[in-house]
PDB file of C-alpha atoms in Angstrom:
ATOM      1  CA  UNK A  16     235.578 349.542 269.795  1.00 57.00           C
ATOM      2  CA  UNK A  17     234.913 345.803 270.004  1.00 61.00           C
ATOM      3  CA  UNK A  18     232.765 346.304 273.106  1.00 62.00           C
ATOM      4  CA  UNK A  19     230.428 348.703 271.303  1.00 63.00           C
ATOM      5  CA  UNK A  20     230.016 346.231 268.434  1.00 65.00           C
ATOM      6  CA  UNK A  21     229.124 343.595 271.016  1.00 65.00           C
ATOM      7  CA  UNK A  22     226.495 345.947 272.449  1.00 64.00           C
ATOM      8  CA  UNK A  23     225.026 346.467 268.973  1.00 67.00           C
ATOM      9  CA  UNK A  24     224.679 342.723 268.448  1.00 69.00           C
ATOM     10  CA  UNK A  25     223.158 342.387 271.912  1.00 65.00           C
ATOM     11  CA  UNK A  26     220.432 344.781 270.812  1.00 66.00           C
ATOM     12  CA  UNK A  27     219.861 342.773 267.635  1.00 68.00           C
ATOM     13  CA  UNK A  28     219.555 339.536 269.596  1.00 70.00           C
ATOM     14  CA  UNK A  29     217.248 341.191 272.100  1.00 65.00           C
ATOM     15  CA  UNK A  30     214.594 341.563 269.399  1.00 65.00           C
ATOM     16  CA  UNK A  31     215.473 338.268 267.707  1.00 63.00           C
ATOM     17  CA  UNK A  32     212.539 336.280 269.168  1.00 61.00           C
ATOM     18  CA  UNK A  33     210.071 338.428 267.212  1.00 53.00           C
ATOM     19  CA  UNK A  34     209.694 335.632 264.649  1.00 48.00           C
ATOM     20  CA  UNK A  35     206.492 334.720 266.493  1.00 49.00           C
ATOM     21  CA  UNK A  36     206.986 330.932 266.525  1.00 55.00           C
ATOM     22  CA  UNK A  37     206.000 330.675 270.165  1.00 49.00           C
ATOM     23  CA  UNK A  38     203.412 333.436 270.202  1.00 46.00           C
ATOM     24  CA  UNK A  39     201.441 332.116 267.247  1.00 48.00           C
ATOM     25  CA  UNK A  40     201.210 328.583 268.634  1.00 50.00           C
ATOM     26  CA  UNK A  41     200.993 329.386 272.314  1.00 46.00           C
ATOM     27  CA  UNK A  42     197.250 330.058 272.408  1.00 47.00           C
ATOM     28  CA  UNK A  43     196.238 326.622 271.163  1.00 39.00           C
ATOM     29  CA  UNK A  44     199.090 324.774 272.807  1.00 45.00           C
ATOM     30  CA  UNK A  45     198.487 326.427 276.156  1.00 46.00           C
ATOM     31  CA  UNK A  46     194.977 324.988 276.163  1.00 38.00           C
ATOM     32  CA  UNK A  47     196.264 321.544 275.300  1.00 41.00           C
ATOM     33  CA  UNK A  48     199.076 321.862 277.834  1.00 45.00           C
ATOM     34  CA  UNK A  49     196.700 322.973 280.581  1.00 44.00           C
ATOM     35  CA  UNK A  50     194.390 320.038 279.892  1.00 40.00           C
ATOM     36  CA  UNK A  51     197.325 317.635 279.830  1.00 44.00           C
ATOM     37  CA  UNK A  52     198.706 319.072 283.046  1.00 46.00           C
ATOM     38  CA  UNK A  53     195.372 318.790 284.790  1.00 40.00           C
ATOM     39  CA  UNK A  54     195.099 315.143 283.718  1.00 40.00           C
ATOM     40  CA  UNK A  55     198.692 314.514 284.710  1.00 44.00           C
ATOM     41  CA  UNK A  56     198.108 316.113 288.101  1.00 42.00           C
ATOM     42  CA  UNK A  57     195.285 313.704 288.710  1.00 41.00           C
ATOM     43  CA  UNK A  58     197.594 310.765 288.050  1.00 43.00           C
ATOM     44  CA  UNK A  59     200.535 312.196 289.988  1.00 43.00           C
ATOM     45  CA  UNK A  60     202.700 312.593 286.871  1.00 48.00           C
ATOM     46  CA  UNK A  61     205.259 315.333 286.442  1.00 50.00           C
ATOM     47  CA  UNK A  62     204.973 317.833 283.601  1.00 63.00           C
ATOM     48  CA  UNK A  63     207.956 319.923 282.560  1.00 69.00           C
ATOM     49  CA  UNK A  64     208.077 323.543 281.469  1.00 77.00           C
ATOM     50  CA  UNK A  65     205.871 324.379 278.439  1.00 80.00           C
ATOM     51  CA  UNK A  66     207.437 323.708 275.058  1.00 84.00           C
ATOM     52  CA  UNK A  67     206.306 327.092 273.774  1.00 84.00           C
ATOM     53  CA  UNK A  68     207.092 330.464 275.291  1.00 88.00           C
ATOM     54  CA  UNK A  69     204.016 331.936 276.979  1.00 87.00           C
ATOM     55  CA  UNK A  70     202.731 335.390 275.897  1.00 89.00           C
ATOM     56  CA  UNK A  71     202.560 337.704 278.903  1.00 89.00           C
ATOM     57  CA  UNK A  72     200.845 340.675 277.302  1.00 88.00           C
ATOM     58  CA  UNK A  73     200.051 342.090 273.910  1.00 88.00           C
ATOM     59  CA  UNK A  74     200.680 345.522 272.392  1.00 87.00           C
ATOM     60  CA  UNK A  75     198.383 345.698 269.387  1.00 87.00           C
ATOM     61  CA  UNK A  76     199.242 342.587 267.374  1.00 85.00           C
ATOM     62  CA  UNK A  77     202.664 342.356 269.004  1.00 87.00           C
ATOM     63  CA  UNK A  78     202.835 339.575 271.598  1.00 88.00           C
ATOM     64  CA  UNK A  79     205.519 339.783 274.281  1.00 90.00           C
ATOM     65  CA  UNK A  80     206.499 336.372 275.632  1.00 91.00           C
ATOM     66  CA  UNK A  81     208.239 335.479 278.878  1.00 90.00           C
ATOM     67  CA  UNK A  82     211.427 334.497 277.033  1.00 91.00           C
ATOM     68  CA  UNK A  83     211.522 337.854 275.234  1.00 91.00           C
ATOM     69  CA  UNK A  84     211.405 339.658 278.576  1.00 92.00           C
ATOM     70  CA  UNK A  85     214.433 337.664 279.748  1.00 93.00           C
ATOM     71  CA  UNK A  86     216.282 338.339 276.478  1.00 93.00           C
ATOM     72  CA  UNK A  87     215.716 342.081 276.827  1.00 93.00           C
ATOM     73  CA  UNK A  88     216.737 341.992 280.483  1.00 93.00           C
ATOM     74  CA  UNK A  89     220.024 340.268 279.611  1.00 94.00           C
ATOM     75  CA  UNK A  90     220.709 342.654 276.730  1.00 92.00           C
ATOM     76  CA  UNK A  91     219.985 345.623 278.988  1.00 93.00           C
ATOM     77  CA  UNK A  92     222.266 344.209 281.679  1.00 94.00           C
ATOM     78  CA  UNK A  93     225.130 343.776 279.186  1.00 92.00           C
ATOM     79  CA  UNK A  94     224.653 347.266 277.764  1.00 91.00           C
ATOM     80  CA  UNK A  95     224.534 348.971 281.164  1.00 92.00           C
ATOM     81  CA  UNK A  96     227.457 346.984 282.597  1.00 92.00           C
ATOM     82  CA  UNK A  97     229.677 347.633 279.569  1.00 89.00           C
ATOM     83  CA  UNK A  98     228.779 351.320 279.473  1.00 89.00           C
ATOM     84  CA  UNK A  99     229.455 351.581 283.203  1.00 91.00           C
ATOM     85  CA  UNK A 100     232.807 349.831 282.836  1.00 89.00           C
ATOM     86  CA  UNK A 101     233.949 352.074 279.980  1.00 87.00           C
ATOM     87  CA  UNK A 102     232.575 355.404 281.203  1.00 88.00           C
ATOM     88  CA  UNK A 103     236.020 356.520 282.462  1.00 88.00           C
ATOM     89  CA  UNK A 104     238.625 354.519 280.590  1.00 86.00           C
ATOM     90  CA  UNK A 105     241.942 354.300 282.436  1.00 88.00           C
ATOM     91  CA  UNK A 106     245.344 353.353 281.083  1.00 86.00           C
ATOM     92  CA  UNK A 107     245.654 350.846 283.934  1.00 86.00           C
ATOM     93  CA  UNK A 108     242.202 349.204 284.068  1.00 86.00           C
ATOM     94  CA  UNK A 109     240.480 348.669 287.389  1.00 87.00           C
ATOM     95  CA  UNK A 110     237.302 346.999 288.552  1.00 88.00           C
ATOM     96  CA  UNK A 111     234.605 346.558 285.904  1.00 90.00           C
ATOM     97  CA  UNK A 112     236.829 347.942 283.138  1.00 90.00           C
ATOM     98  CA  UNK A 113     239.472 345.371 284.027  1.00 92.00           C
ATOM     99  CA  UNK A 114     236.909 342.556 283.862  1.00 93.00           C
ATOM    100  CA  UNK A 115     235.499 343.600 280.464  1.00 92.00           C
ATOM    101  CA  UNK A 116     238.929 344.123 278.941  1.00 92.00           C
ATOM    102  CA  UNK A 117     240.115 340.773 280.306  1.00 94.00           C
ATOM    103  CA  UNK A 118     237.028 339.045 278.868  1.00 93.00           C
ATOM    104  CA  UNK A 119     237.308 340.647 275.425  1.00 92.00           C
ATOM    105  CA  UNK A 120     241.077 340.195 275.170  1.00 94.00           C
ATOM    106  CA  UNK A 121     240.890 336.560 276.306  1.00 95.00           C
ATOM    107  CA  UNK A 122     238.229 335.770 273.735  1.00 95.00           C
ATOM    108  CA  UNK A 123     240.208 337.604 271.052  1.00 95.00           C
ATOM    109  CA  UNK A 124     243.401 335.636 271.706  1.00 96.00           C
ATOM    110  CA  UNK A 125     241.473 332.363 271.932  1.00 96.00           C
ATOM    111  CA  UNK A 126     239.758 332.918 268.576  1.00 96.00           C
ATOM    112  CA  UNK A 127     242.928 334.242 266.969  1.00 95.00           C
ATOM    113  CA  UNK A 128     244.661 330.930 267.692  1.00 95.00           C
ATOM    114  CA  UNK A 129     241.808 329.091 265.971  1.00 93.00           C
ATOM    115  CA  UNK A 130     240.826 331.149 262.922  1.00 94.00           C
ATOM    116  CA  UNK A 131     243.890 333.355 262.420  1.00 93.00           C
ATOM    117  CA  UNK A 132     244.783 337.013 262.811  1.00 92.00           C
ATOM    118  CA  UNK A 133     243.132 338.383 259.658  1.00 92.00           C
ATOM    119  CA  UNK A 134     239.829 336.582 260.031  1.00 94.00           C
ATOM    120  CA  UNK A 135     239.448 337.324 263.745  1.00 94.00           C
ATOM    121  CA  UNK A 136     239.829 341.052 263.090  1.00 93.00           C
ATOM    122  CA  UNK A 137     236.835 340.923 260.765  1.00 93.00           C
ATOM    123  CA  UNK A 138     234.573 338.558 262.690  1.00 95.00           C
ATOM    124  CA  UNK A 139     235.489 338.876 266.364  1.00 95.00           C
ATOM    125  CA  UNK A 140     232.657 341.282 267.184  1.00 92.00           C
ATOM    126  CA  UNK A 141     230.125 338.618 266.200  1.00 94.00           C
ATOM    127  CA  UNK A 142     231.714 335.601 267.867  1.00 95.00           C
ATOM    128  CA  UNK A 143     232.345 337.488 271.107  1.00 94.00           C
ATOM    129  CA  UNK A 144     228.721 338.597 271.185  1.00 92.00           C
ATOM    130  CA  UNK A 145     227.512 335.051 270.518  1.00 94.00           C
ATOM    131  CA  UNK A 146     229.530 333.706 273.433  1.00 96.00           C
ATOM    132  CA  UNK A 147     228.726 336.466 275.937  1.00 95.00           C
ATOM    133  CA  UNK A 148     225.027 336.624 275.068  1.00 94.00           C
ATOM    134  CA  UNK A 149     224.493 332.865 275.205  1.00 96.00           C
ATOM    135  CA  UNK A 150     226.496 332.485 278.414  1.00 96.00           C
ATOM    136  CA  UNK A 151     224.676 335.240 280.305  1.00 95.00           C
ATOM    137  CA  UNK A 152     221.279 334.038 279.029  1.00 94.00           C
ATOM    138  CA  UNK A 153     222.060 330.485 280.146  1.00 95.00           C
ATOM    139  CA  UNK A 154     223.161 331.563 283.606  1.00 95.00           C
ATOM    140  CA  UNK A 155     220.316 334.060 283.980  1.00 94.00           C
ATOM    141  CA  UNK A 156     217.913 331.151 283.477  1.00 90.00           C
ATOM    142  CA  UNK A 157     219.312 329.615 286.674  1.00 89.00           C
ATOM    143  CA  UNK A 158     218.395 332.613 288.828  1.00 88.00           C
ATOM    144  CA  UNK A 159     215.749 331.567 291.389  1.00 83.00           C
ATOM    145  CA  UNK A 160     212.324 332.609 290.155  1.00 81.00           C
ATOM    146  CA  UNK A 161     213.028 332.163 286.436  1.00 84.00           C
ATOM    147  CA  UNK A 162     210.643 329.413 285.375  1.00 75.00           C
ATOM    148  CA  UNK A 163     209.397 328.835 288.932  1.00 74.00           C
ATOM    149  CA  UNK A 164     207.212 331.902 289.490  1.00 77.00           C
ATOM    150  CA  UNK A 165     203.950 332.239 287.620  1.00 75.00           C
ATOM    151  CA  UNK A 166     200.538 330.659 287.202  1.00 78.00           C
ATOM    152  CA  UNK A 167     200.230 326.951 287.990  1.00 71.00           C
ATOM    153  CA  UNK A 168     197.954 323.964 288.175  1.00 67.00           C
ATOM    154  CA  UNK A 169     196.741 322.545 291.487  1.00 65.00           C
ATOM    155  CA  UNK A 170     196.684 318.824 292.199  1.00 62.00           C
ATOM    156  CA  UNK A 171     193.956 316.779 293.905  1.00 63.00           C
ATOM    157  CA  UNK A 172     195.263 317.855 297.307  1.00 62.00           C
ATOM    158  CA  UNK A 173     194.725 321.507 296.401  1.00 59.00           C
ATOM    159  CA  UNK A 174     198.455 322.288 296.429  1.00 63.00           C
ATOM    160  CA  UNK A 175     200.398 323.747 293.507  1.00 58.00           C
ATOM    161  CA  UNK A 176     202.154 320.940 291.632  1.00 60.00           C
ATOM    162  CA  UNK A 177     203.367 322.607 288.467  1.00 66.00           C
ATOM    163  CA  UNK A 178     203.973 326.111 287.021  1.00 72.00           C
ATOM    164  CA  UNK A 179     202.103 326.011 283.701  1.00 72.00           C
ATOM    165  CA  UNK A 180     202.681 329.675 282.751  1.00 80.00           C
ATOM    166  CA  UNK A 181     205.945 331.028 284.207  1.00 84.00           C
ATOM    167  CA  UNK A 182     206.436 334.785 284.203  1.00 87.00           C
ATOM    168  CA  UNK A 183     210.068 334.380 283.126  1.00 89.00           C
ATOM    169  CA  UNK A 184     211.577 331.703 280.891  1.00 91.00           C
ATOM    170  CA  UNK A 185     215.202 331.037 279.974  1.00 90.00           C
ATOM    171  CA  UNK A 186     215.942 332.868 276.722  1.00 92.00           C
ATOM    172  CA  UNK A 187     217.696 329.900 275.104  1.00 94.00           C
ATOM    173  CA  UNK A 188     214.924 327.542 276.216  1.00 92.00           C
ATOM    174  CA  UNK A 189     212.911 329.271 273.474  1.00 92.00           C
ATOM    175  CA  UNK A 190     213.596 328.000 269.952  1.00 92.00           C
ATOM    176  CA  UNK A 191     212.933 331.513 268.628  1.00 90.00           C
ATOM    177  CA  UNK A 192     216.085 332.867 270.244  1.00 92.00           C
ATOM    178  CA  UNK A 193     218.434 330.075 269.206  1.00 94.00           C
ATOM    179  CA  UNK A 194     217.076 329.977 265.661  1.00 93.00           C
ATOM    180  CA  UNK A 195     217.369 333.760 265.350  1.00 92.00           C
ATOM    181  CA  UNK A 196     221.048 333.661 266.392  1.00 94.00           C
ATOM    182  CA  UNK A 197     221.723 330.818 263.968  1.00 95.00           C
ATOM    183  CA  UNK A 198     220.035 332.687 261.088  1.00 94.00           C
ATOM    184  CA  UNK A 199     221.961 335.878 261.850  1.00 93.00           C
ATOM    185  CA  UNK A 200     225.175 333.843 261.736  1.00 95.00           C
ATOM    186  CA  UNK A 201     224.087 332.271 258.435  1.00 95.00           C
ATOM    187  CA  UNK A 202     223.580 335.732 256.918  1.00 94.00           C
ATOM    188  CA  UNK A 203     226.980 336.901 258.209  1.00 94.00           C
ATOM    189  CA  UNK A 204     228.582 333.674 256.950  1.00 95.00           C
ATOM    190  CA  UNK A 205     227.321 334.314 253.422  1.00 95.00           C
ATOM    191  CA  UNK A 206     228.673 337.874 253.482  1.00 94.00           C
ATOM    192  CA  UNK A 207     232.078 336.777 254.790  1.00 95.00           C
ATOM    193  CA  UNK A 208     232.244 333.934 252.254  1.00 93.00           C
ATOM    194  CA  UNK A 209     231.523 336.275 249.340  1.00 93.00           C
ATOM    195  CA  UNK A 210     234.047 338.815 250.629  1.00 92.00           C
ATOM    196  CA  UNK A 211     236.759 336.166 250.937  1.00 91.00           C
ATOM    197  CA  UNK A 212     236.100 334.277 247.700  1.00 91.00           C
ATOM    198  CA  UNK A 213     233.943 336.420 245.435  1.00 91.00           C
ATOM    199  CA  UNK A 214     230.817 334.933 243.760  1.00 90.00           C
ATOM    200  CA  UNK A 215     232.833 332.759 241.383  1.00 87.00           C
ATOM    201  CA  UNK A 216     235.299 331.633 244.003  1.00 87.00           C
ATOM    202  CA  UNK A 217     232.443 330.833 246.387  1.00 88.00           C
ATOM    203  CA  UNK A 218     230.858 328.485 243.833  1.00 88.00           C
ATOM    204  CA  UNK A 219     234.264 327.009 242.952  1.00 85.00           C
ATOM    205  CA  UNK A 220     234.945 326.448 246.653  1.00 83.00           C
ATOM    206  CA  UNK A 221     231.802 324.301 246.856  1.00 84.00           C
ATOM    207  CA  UNK A 222     231.777 322.513 243.502  1.00 83.00           C
ATOM    208  CA  UNK A 223     235.320 322.852 242.132  1.00 74.00           C
ATOM    209  CA  UNK A 224     237.616 319.775 241.939  1.00 69.00           C
ATOM    210  CA  UNK A 225     240.309 319.559 244.586  1.00 68.00           C
ATOM    211  CA  UNK A 226     243.802 318.253 244.013  1.00 64.00           C
ATOM    212  CA  UNK A 227     245.848 317.807 240.822  1.00 68.00           C
ATOM    213  CA  UNK A 228     244.424 315.313 238.344  1.00 65.00           C
ATOM    214  CA  UNK A 229     244.836 314.910 234.581  1.00 65.00           C
ATOM    215  CA  UNK A 230     243.187 313.144 231.680  1.00 65.00           C
ATOM    216  CA  UNK A 231     239.965 311.200 232.007  1.00 73.00           C
ATOM    217  CA  UNK A 232     240.369 311.050 235.785  1.00 72.00           C
ATOM    218  CA  UNK A 233     240.030 314.842 235.914  1.00 69.00           C
ATOM    219  CA  UNK A 234     236.718 314.682 234.004  1.00 72.00           C
ATOM    220  CA  UNK A 235     235.478 311.985 236.358  1.00 78.00           C
ATOM    221  CA  UNK A 236     236.496 313.991 239.401  1.00 77.00           C
ATOM    222  CA  UNK A 237     234.546 317.002 238.130  1.00 77.00           C
ATOM    223  CA  UNK A 238     231.307 314.996 238.325  1.00 82.00           C
ATOM    224  CA  UNK A 239     232.307 313.581 241.698  1.00 83.00           C
ATOM    225  CA  UNK A 240     232.961 317.011 243.191  1.00 81.00           C
ATOM    226  CA  UNK A 241     229.728 318.399 241.755  1.00 85.00           C
ATOM    227  CA  UNK A 242     227.872 315.718 243.716  1.00 88.00           C
ATOM    228  CA  UNK A 243     230.024 316.484 246.761  1.00 86.00           C
ATOM    229  CA  UNK A 244     229.161 320.170 246.316  1.00 86.00           C
ATOM    230  CA  UNK A 245     225.437 319.392 246.317  1.00 90.00           C
ATOM    231  CA  UNK A 246     225.848 317.483 249.573  1.00 90.00           C
ATOM    232  CA  UNK A 247     227.873 320.391 250.968  1.00 89.00           C
ATOM    233  CA  UNK A 248     225.088 322.851 250.081  1.00 91.00           C
ATOM    234  CA  UNK A 249     222.542 320.641 251.871  1.00 92.00           C
ATOM    235  CA  UNK A 250     224.870 320.476 254.885  1.00 92.00           C
ATOM    236  CA  UNK A 251     225.272 324.261 254.897  1.00 92.00           C
ATOM    237  CA  UNK A 252     221.507 324.815 254.741  1.00 93.00           C
ATOM    238  CA  UNK A 253     221.014 322.537 257.744  1.00 94.00           C
ATOM    239  CA  UNK A 254     223.643 324.276 259.874  1.00 94.00           C
ATOM    240  CA  UNK A 255     221.228 326.878 261.308  1.00 94.00           C
ATOM    241  CA  UNK A 256     218.848 324.056 262.224  1.00 94.00           C
ATOM    242  CA  UNK A 257     221.513 321.975 263.952  1.00 95.00           C
ATOM    243  CA  UNK A 258     222.981 325.003 265.761  1.00 95.00           C
ATOM    244  CA  UNK A 259     219.622 326.206 267.039  1.00 95.00           C
ATOM    245  CA  UNK A 260     218.258 322.806 268.092  1.00 95.00           C
ATOM    246  CA  UNK A 261     221.492 321.781 269.816  1.00 95.00           C
ATOM    247  CA  UNK A 262     221.479 324.846 272.056  1.00 96.00           C
ATOM    248  CA  UNK A 263     217.713 324.846 272.585  1.00 95.00           C
ATOM    249  CA  UNK A 264     217.608 321.123 273.377  1.00 94.00           C
ATOM    250  CA  UNK A 265     220.357 321.264 275.987  1.00 95.00           C
ATOM    251  CA  UNK A 266     218.984 324.321 277.809  1.00 94.00           C
ATOM    252  CA  UNK A 267     215.350 323.200 277.617  1.00 93.00           C
ATOM    253  CA  UNK A 268     216.273 319.746 278.927  1.00 92.00           C
ATOM    254  CA  UNK A 269     218.330 321.286 281.737  1.00 91.00           C
ATOM    255  CA  UNK A 270     215.457 323.457 282.914  1.00 88.00           C
ATOM    256  CA  UNK A 271     213.090 320.493 282.838  1.00 87.00           C
ATOM    257  CA  UNK A 272     215.585 318.463 284.865  1.00 88.00           C
ATOM    258  CA  UNK A 273     215.848 321.196 287.505  1.00 86.00           C
ATOM    259  CA  UNK A 274     212.079 321.386 287.797  1.00 81.00           C
ATOM    260  CA  UNK A 275     211.836 317.605 288.065  1.00 84.00           C
ATOM    261  CA  UNK A 276     214.422 317.569 290.859  1.00 85.00           C
ATOM    262  CA  UNK A 277     212.596 320.384 292.669  1.00 81.00           C
ATOM    263  CA  UNK A 278     209.287 318.468 292.645  1.00 77.00           C
ATOM    264  CA  UNK A 279     210.733 315.006 293.266  1.00 81.00           C
ATOM    265  CA  UNK A 280     210.474 315.359 297.048  1.00 79.00           C
ATOM    266  CA  UNK A 281     208.358 318.457 297.787  1.00 74.00           C
ATOM    267  CA  UNK A 282     209.769 318.982 301.284  1.00 80.00           C
ATOM    268  CA  UNK A 283     213.336 318.886 299.933  1.00 81.00           C
ATOM    269  CA  UNK A 284     212.603 320.893 296.795  1.00 76.00           C
ATOM    270  CA  UNK A 285     215.037 323.582 297.937  1.00 76.00           C
ATOM    271  CA  UNK A 286     217.912 321.108 298.475  1.00 83.00           C
ATOM    272  CA  UNK A 287     217.843 318.383 295.806  1.00 84.00           C
ATOM    273  CA  UNK A 288     218.344 320.678 292.758  1.00 85.00           C
ATOM    274  CA  UNK A 289     221.479 322.355 294.203  1.00 86.00           C
ATOM    275  CA  UNK A 290     224.031 319.852 292.780  1.00 88.00           C
ATOM    276  CA  UNK A 291     222.291 320.058 289.412  1.00 89.00           C
ATOM    277  CA  UNK A 292     222.573 323.846 289.457  1.00 89.00           C
ATOM    278  CA  UNK A 293     226.362 323.504 289.471  1.00 91.00           C
ATOM    279  CA  UNK A 294     226.140 321.091 286.562  1.00 92.00           C
ATOM    280  CA  UNK A 295     223.913 323.508 284.635  1.00 93.00           C
ATOM    281  CA  UNK A 296     226.428 326.293 285.238  1.00 94.00           C
ATOM    282  CA  UNK A 297     228.999 324.152 283.439  1.00 95.00           C
ATOM    283  CA  UNK A 298     226.503 323.194 280.721  1.00 95.00           C
ATOM    284  CA  UNK A 299     225.713 326.863 280.128  1.00 95.00           C
ATOM    285  CA  UNK A 300     229.414 327.641 279.663  1.00 96.00           C
ATOM    286  CA  UNK A 301     230.045 324.620 277.438  1.00 96.00           C
ATOM    287  CA  UNK A 302     227.043 325.330 275.199  1.00 96.00           C
ATOM    288  CA  UNK A 303     228.092 328.959 274.738  1.00 96.00           C
ATOM    289  CA  UNK A 304     231.598 327.797 273.859  1.00 96.00           C
ATOM    290  CA  UNK A 305     230.335 325.102 271.466  1.00 96.00           C
ATOM    291  CA  UNK A 306     228.052 327.523 269.613  1.00 97.00           C
ATOM    292  CA  UNK A 307     230.865 330.060 269.236  1.00 96.00           C
ATOM    293  CA  UNK A 308     233.447 327.471 268.160  1.00 96.00           C
ATOM    294  CA  UNK A 309     231.169 325.843 265.594  1.00 96.00           C
ATOM    295  CA  UNK A 310     230.295 329.148 263.978  1.00 96.00           C
ATOM    296  CA  UNK A 311     233.974 330.154 263.995  1.00 96.00           C
ATOM    297  CA  UNK A 312     235.074 326.877 262.391  1.00 95.00           C
ATOM    298  CA  UNK A 313     232.325 327.087 259.754  1.00 95.00           C
ATOM    299  CA  UNK A 314     233.587 330.555 258.886  1.00 95.00           C
ATOM    300  CA  UNK A 315     237.207 329.424 258.801  1.00 95.00           C
ATOM    301  CA  UNK A 316     236.410 326.563 256.415  1.00 91.00           C
ATOM    302  CA  UNK A 317     234.743 328.799 253.830  1.00 90.00           C
ATOM    303  CA  UNK A 318     237.259 331.637 254.113  1.00 89.00           C
ATOM    304  CA  UNK A 319     240.379 329.470 253.916  1.00 81.00           C
ATOM    305  CA  UNK A 320     241.856 328.952 250.466  1.00 64.00           C
ATOM    306  CA  UNK A 321     243.535 325.667 249.677  1.00 53.00           C
ATOM    307  CA  UNK A 322     247.164 325.698 248.570  1.00 42.00           C
ATOM    308  CA  UNK A 323     246.420 324.654 244.995  1.00 40.00           C
ATOM    309  CA  UNK A 324     243.889 327.456 244.621  1.00 45.00           C
ATOM    310  CA  UNK A 325     246.352 329.999 246.010  1.00 45.00           C
ATOM    311  CA  UNK A 326     249.106 328.669 243.735  1.00 44.00           C
ATOM    312  CA  UNK A 327     246.859 329.026 240.700  1.00 44.00           C
ATOM    313  CA  UNK A 328     246.174 332.662 241.554  1.00 44.00           C
ATOM    314  CA  UNK A 329     249.891 333.276 242.062  1.00 42.00           C
ATOM    315  CA  UNK A 330     250.803 331.733 238.689  1.00 45.00           C
ATOM    316  CA  UNK A 331     248.270 333.929 236.928  1.00 42.00           C
TER     317      UNK A 331
END
């Protein structure tokens, strides 16, 4: 059952980049980028991959970017592979079924040790999808041809120096994708927080005084924790921003580094990036793990009741 929930979230993430951040700005920025690249080519400077995802084609007013194509390809790959693995479920798993069950069960046990049995039963489908989707997207971006095949700019010698409009772009090298995942988590986080605490308990969790105090000190602590609650609200509102930019920044920087290594010595462009590919494989795994762990810990913090709060409920 968990696998089918993962597939559902994969479909949601596959259409996540429809926010249009890249598509709306790409037309003007592509012109500026092309001019900058042409100038840079004349001075022998290196230009990295475009900051914005490049629209490949348009269906009506709907622009399909190169990062969206990769996102859909990854989602389709996950759906087909999971469906293939579970088409004939066996009591003793073999082959693809064995791999998927090992992956899901390993993630389940790992998260259960961190956030607890009750919470993992409710939220595992989301965290497993986050990890699997981010990991496969990160590694798919390392496939030869992703980011290196497309339309480029020629240098003074007439040779291609830089791919200005790649046909494919790493999904998480597009801020649309990372921000969409972070916003979906934020929506789920609010639902889980309200389910665990209720509206009143949710507000009390943020602004209520912690610990046992009496007299004038208790009144003073009320004002202190109201200020702390305001800071906590600001921190919560910035979580989607920090989550999305952390993942986007690491993957975008990694792809730029690989391109820089490939163009450093043109004749050895096939050899120099190889060690960095292994490093990016590790970075892709670490970033998927970090995103999943941060979202899991954020959920644990809001859904965990302190002992004094639990004691008060028990006394009543």
